[in-house]
Every structure is written in structure tokens, then in C-alpha cells.
Amino acid sequence: MAAAWAQWEHVTKIDPDKPLHDEDSYVDIADTGTDAIIIGGTTNVTEARVQPILNALSSTEIPIFVEPTYRPSSSHTEALSGYLLPIVLNADDPLWITGAHHEWVRSSDLEWDYVHPEAYIVLNPASSVATYTQADCDLDVDDVVAYTTLAEQILGQQIVYLEYSGTLGDPAVVAAVRDALSSAQPFYGGGIHDYDSAYEMAKVADTVVVGDVLHDAGIEAVEATVRGTTDAKHES
Ligand code: 1GP
């Protein structure tokens, strides 16, 4: 069976710590043309904050995954397609490599069919995720490619997530990651805010993720990023 994310070209990430823009509502996101929703953020992705968002989205068909920063208490409910568990390969704090995961495995009753790891490489030193995980972002393209190959060939990861959260990354680095992978899927996230930035990154990554644009500029801006992604993938 193909992975849930095999067909994802555009993903919208909801940060439960941030309000939506203006009068936007969560169900509007499902109508933008985005392929999936991830509920995730660096802090406060707690069950208390996630559950109301799941409730608001319960009438939609779109796949919804959670990147928890809490111990998941159950791995699957009707509104939730599953969990994506980040492993931050370049974290200096081992809590974000195996530490938190070890605790979750010890203390949760996880249904493994609904839990999927993502191998993160955090590349914006100014981002809160870099601060939080104490990520070593001082990496050249060969370092990033080496983490990519490590993720796929040594750790058997199926998703390699280049996380430039808050800033638009270097397309050459993203392309190098894509070219280094044989079957794992490259995700790109960071700084996509309009048609052009989405188009540029969708040209070099299988899956692009938008986050801040949802909260800062709203649904119409997300729609523009969907159009940029679709055009990059399907123009003749
Ligand atoms: C964050 O990769 C996502 O985890 C998206 O980044 O918020 O910069 O769009 P932005």
C-alpha cells in the first residue's frame, strides 16, 4: 500500500499556538486545494489545543495528521489520520532524536499503523525549532546531503523534511536532497508565502508545507501557494 503522503504535493500546517487570520475558519483550509493538514508547532501542540481543531475539521474529508509535542494518548480517532513524529537529525539535544520518543513508547499505547516518523533537518538557525532542539544549522550542502542519505539508508526513514521554518530556503540544497534520495519522499517547509515561492520550492521538493502564511495572511494566500505548487508540478 502506498504511503498516506505519497500523493501530497501541498500541505498546510496549522500551529495550534497561533490564531487564524481575520475571519478565517479551519474548514476553509480544506477547500483551498491543499492535500493534507498537519497540526504541529514547536510548542504547545497539546491535546487540549489540538482537539478543538480536530473537532472543527470533523466534517472534512482531508487527511489530518498531528506532530505532537505531547505524549499521544491514543493513536487514532475518527478525525485524525495519524501521527507524524519528527526526529531532528541535527539536534544537539538528544531529546529530539530519541529522548521524547522513548518516553512516548514507554508510556503510550500507540497503534503503530498510525505512527510515522519524519527525519527532520532543521536549517534556519533563527527559528524557534532550531533554538528548542539546539539544532546545528551550520551545515553546507554536503552535510545536508549526508544527513539525507543517513536518514534513508541507515535509519530507513521514508520522509526527509527540510525545515527552514520562517525563511525561504536554498532551492539548490533542496534539489540536492531530492537527488540524493532513492525512494524516501522529500518534504520542504519554510517561508512559502505566495505563488512564486511555492512554485520555486515545488519544483525541487515532492511535497511543500506552508505554515505561517495561513496565520499571517490567511486562506486566500494559502490558495495562491496551492496554485503555485500545482503549476510547478503539472505544467507542460
Ligand atoms: C513549519 O515547515 C513549516 O514547520 C512551514 O514553515 O511557517 O515558514 O511556512 P513556515
Coordinates of C-alpha atoms in Angstrom, one line a residue, residues 26-234:
Y26 CA -10.5 25.8 10.0
V27 CA -12.9 24.2 7.5
D28 CA -11.8 26.8 4.9
I29 CA -8.4 25.2 4.8
A30 CA -9.9 22.0 3.4
D31 CA -11.3 24.0 0.5
T32 CA -8.0 25.6 -0.6
G33 CA -6.9 22.5 -2.6
T34 CA -4.2 21.6 -0.1
D35 CA -3.7 17.8 0.0
A36 CA -3.4 17.4 3.8
I37 CA -3.3 19.2 7.1
I38 CA -0.6 18.8 9.7
I39 CA -1.3 20.2 13.1
G40 CA 2.1 21.0 14.5
G41 CA 4.4 23.6 16.1
T42 CA 7.4 23.9 18.3
T43 CA 5.5 24.4 21.5
N44 CA 2.0 23.9 22.9
V45 CA 0.9 21.1 20.5
T46 CA -1.0 19.8 23.4
E47 CA -4.1 17.6 23.4
A48 CA -6.1 20.4 24.8
R49 CA -5.2 22.7 21.9
V50 CA -5.4 20.0 19.2
Q51 CA -8.7 18.5 20.0
P52 CA -10.8 21.7 19.2
I53 CA -9.1 21.9 15.8
L54 CA -9.9 18.3 15.1
N55 CA -13.5 18.9 16.2
A56 CA -13.7 22.0 13.8
L57 CA -12.4 19.8 11.0
S58 CA -14.6 16.8 11.7
S59 CA -16.9 17.4 8.7
T60 CA -14.0 17.5 6.2
E61 CA -12.5 14.6 4.2
I62 CA -9.0 15.9 4.2
P63 CA -6.2 13.8 5.8
I64 CA -5.2 15.3 9.1
F65 CA -2.0 14.3 10.9
V66 CA -0.6 15.7 14.2
E67 CA 3.0 16.3 15.0
P68 CA 2.7 16.1 18.8
T69 CA 4.8 17.8 21.4
Y70 CA 2.8 15.9 24.0
R71 CA 2.6 12.2 24.7
P72 CA -0.1 10.9 22.4
S73 CA -2.8 9.1 24.5
S74 CA -4.4 7.3 21.6
S75 CA -3.0 7.0 18.1
H76 CA -6.2 7.1 16.1
T77 CA -9.6 8.7 16.2
E78 CA -12.1 9.3 13.5
A79 CA -11.0 12.8 12.8
L80 CA -7.3 12.0 13.0
S81 CA -5.5 10.1 10.2
G82 CA -2.4 9.5 12.4
Y83 CA 0.7 11.0 14.0
L84 CA 3.9 12.2 12.3
L85 CA 6.8 12.0 14.8
P86 CA 9.7 14.3 14.0
I87 CA 13.2 13.0 14.6
V88 CA 15.5 16.0 14.4
L89 CA 18.7 14.6 12.9
N90 CA 20.8 17.6 13.6
A91 CA 19.5 18.4 17.1
D92 CA 22.2 18.8 19.7
D93 CA 19.6 17.9 22.3
P94 CA 19.1 14.1 22.1
L95 CA 15.6 14.7 23.5
W96 CA 14.5 15.4 19.9
I97 CA 16.3 12.4 18.4
T98 CA 15.2 9.6 20.6
G99 CA 14.5 11.1 24.0
A100 CA 10.9 12.2 23.8
H101 CA 10.1 9.2 21.6
H102 CA 11.5 6.8 24.2
E103 CA 9.2 8.3 26.8
W104 CA 6.2 8.1 24.5
V105 CA 6.9 4.4 23.7
R106 CA 7.2 3.6 27.4
S107 CA 4.1 5.4 28.4
S108 CA 1.7 5.4 25.5
D109 CA -0.4 2.7 24.0
L110 CA 0.4 3.6 20.4
E111 CA -1.1 1.9 17.4
W112 CA 1.9 1.7 15.2
D113 CA 0.0 1.6 11.9
Y114 CA -0.9 5.3 12.6
V115 CA 2.5 6.5 13.7
H116 CA 5.1 7.6 11.1
P117 CA 8.5 9.1 11.7
E118 CA 9.8 12.1 9.8
A119 CA 13.5 12.8 9.6
Y120 CA 13.9 16.5 10.1
I121 CA 16.9 18.5 9.1
V122 CA 16.5 22.0 10.7
L123 CA 18.2 24.7 8.7
N124 CA 17.1 28.1 9.9
P125 CA 19.2 29.0 13.0
A126 CA 16.8 31.9 13.8
S127 CA 13.8 29.6 14.1
S128 CA 12.3 28.6 17.4
V129 CA 12.5 24.9 16.4
A130 CA 16.3 25.4 16.0
T131 CA 16.6 27.0 19.4
Y132 CA 14.4 24.5 21.0
T133 CA 16.2 21.4 19.6
Q134 CA 19.6 23.2 19.8
A135 CA 20.0 22.3 16.1
D136 CA 23.4 22.6 14.5
C137 CA 22.4 24.6 11.4
D138 CA 26.0 25.4 10.3
L139 CA 25.8 22.8 7.5
D140 CA 26.9 23.0 3.9
V141 CA 25.2 21.2 1.1
D142 CA 27.3 18.1 1.5
D143 CA 26.5 18.0 5.2
V144 CA 22.8 18.2 4.4
V145 CA 23.0 15.5 1.7
A146 CA 24.9 13.3 4.2
Y147 CA 22.1 13.6 6.7
T148 CA 19.6 12.8 3.9
T149 CA 21.4 9.6 3.0
L150 CA 21.9 8.7 6.7
A151 CA 18.1 9.1 7.1
E152 CA 17.2 6.9 4.2
Q153 CA 19.9 4.3 4.1
I154 CA 20.9 3.9 7.7
L155 CA 17.7 4.9 9.6
G156 CA 15.3 3.7 6.9
Q157 CA 13.2 6.9 7.0
Q158 CA 10.5 7.4 4.4
I159 CA 10.2 11.2 4.8
V160 CA 13.1 13.6 4.9
Y161 CA 11.8 17.0 5.9
L162 CA 14.0 20.1 5.2
E163 CA 12.8 22.6 7.8
Y164 CA 13.6 26.2 7.1
S165 CA 10.7 27.4 9.2
G166 CA 10.3 31.1 8.9
T167 CA 12.6 31.7 6.0
L168 CA 12.7 30.6 2.4
G169 CA 15.5 28.1 1.9
D170 CA 18.1 27.5 -0.8
P171 CA 16.5 25.7 -3.7
A172 CA 19.9 24.2 -4.7
V173 CA 20.1 22.5 -1.3
V174 CA 16.5 21.2 -1.6
A175 CA 17.3 19.9 -5.1
A176 CA 20.5 18.2 -3.9
V177 CA 18.4 16.4 -1.2
R178 CA 15.8 15.3 -3.7
D179 CA 18.6 14.0 -6.0
A180 CA 20.2 12.0 -3.1
L181 CA 17.0 10.1 -2.2
S182 CA 16.0 6.9 -3.9
S183 CA 12.6 6.2 -2.5
A184 CA 12.1 8.4 0.5
Q185 CA 10.0 11.5 0.0
P186 CA 11.5 15.0 0.4
F187 CA 9.3 17.5 2.2
Y188 CA 10.2 21.2 2.2
G189 CA 8.9 23.7 4.6
G190 CA 9.8 27.4 5.3
G191 CA 8.9 30.8 4.1
I192 CA 6.5 29.9 1.3
H193 CA 4.1 32.9 1.3
D194 CA 2.9 33.4 -2.3
Y195 CA 2.6 31.9 -5.7
D196 CA 6.2 32.4 -6.7
S197 CA 7.8 31.0 -3.6
A198 CA 5.5 27.9 -3.7
Y199 CA 6.3 27.4 -7.4
E200 CA 10.0 27.7 -6.8
M201 CA 10.1 25.1 -4.0
A202 CA 7.6 22.7 -5.6
K203 CA 10.0 22.4 -8.5
V204 CA 12.6 20.9 -6.2
A205 CA 10.7 19.1 -3.5
D206 CA 8.0 16.4 -3.8
T207 CA 5.9 18.0 -1.0
V208 CA 5.8 21.6 0.1
V209 CA 4.5 22.6 3.5
V210 CA 3.1 26.1 4.3
G211 CA 2.6 27.3 7.9
D212 CA 3.0 31.0 8.8
V213 CA 1.2 32.2 5.6
L214 CA -2.0 30.6 6.9
H215 CA -1.8 32.5 10.2
D216 CA -0.3 35.8 8.9
A217 CA -2.0 36.3 5.6
G218 CA -5.0 33.8 5.5
I219 CA -6.8 31.5 3.3
E220 CA -6.5 33.4 0.0
A221 CA -2.7 33.5 0.4
V222 CA -2.7 29.7 1.0
E223 CA -4.8 29.3 -2.2
A224 CA -2.1 31.2 -4.1
T225 CA 0.5 28.8 -2.7
V226 CA -1.6 25.8 -3.8
R227 CA -1.8 27.3 -7.3
G228 CA 2.0 27.8 -7.5
T229 CA 2.5 24.3 -6.4
T230 CA 0.1 22.8 -8.8
D231 CA 1.5 24.8 -11.7
A232 CA 5.1 23.7 -10.8
K233 CA 4.1 20.1 -10.8
H234 CA 1.7 19.9 -13.7

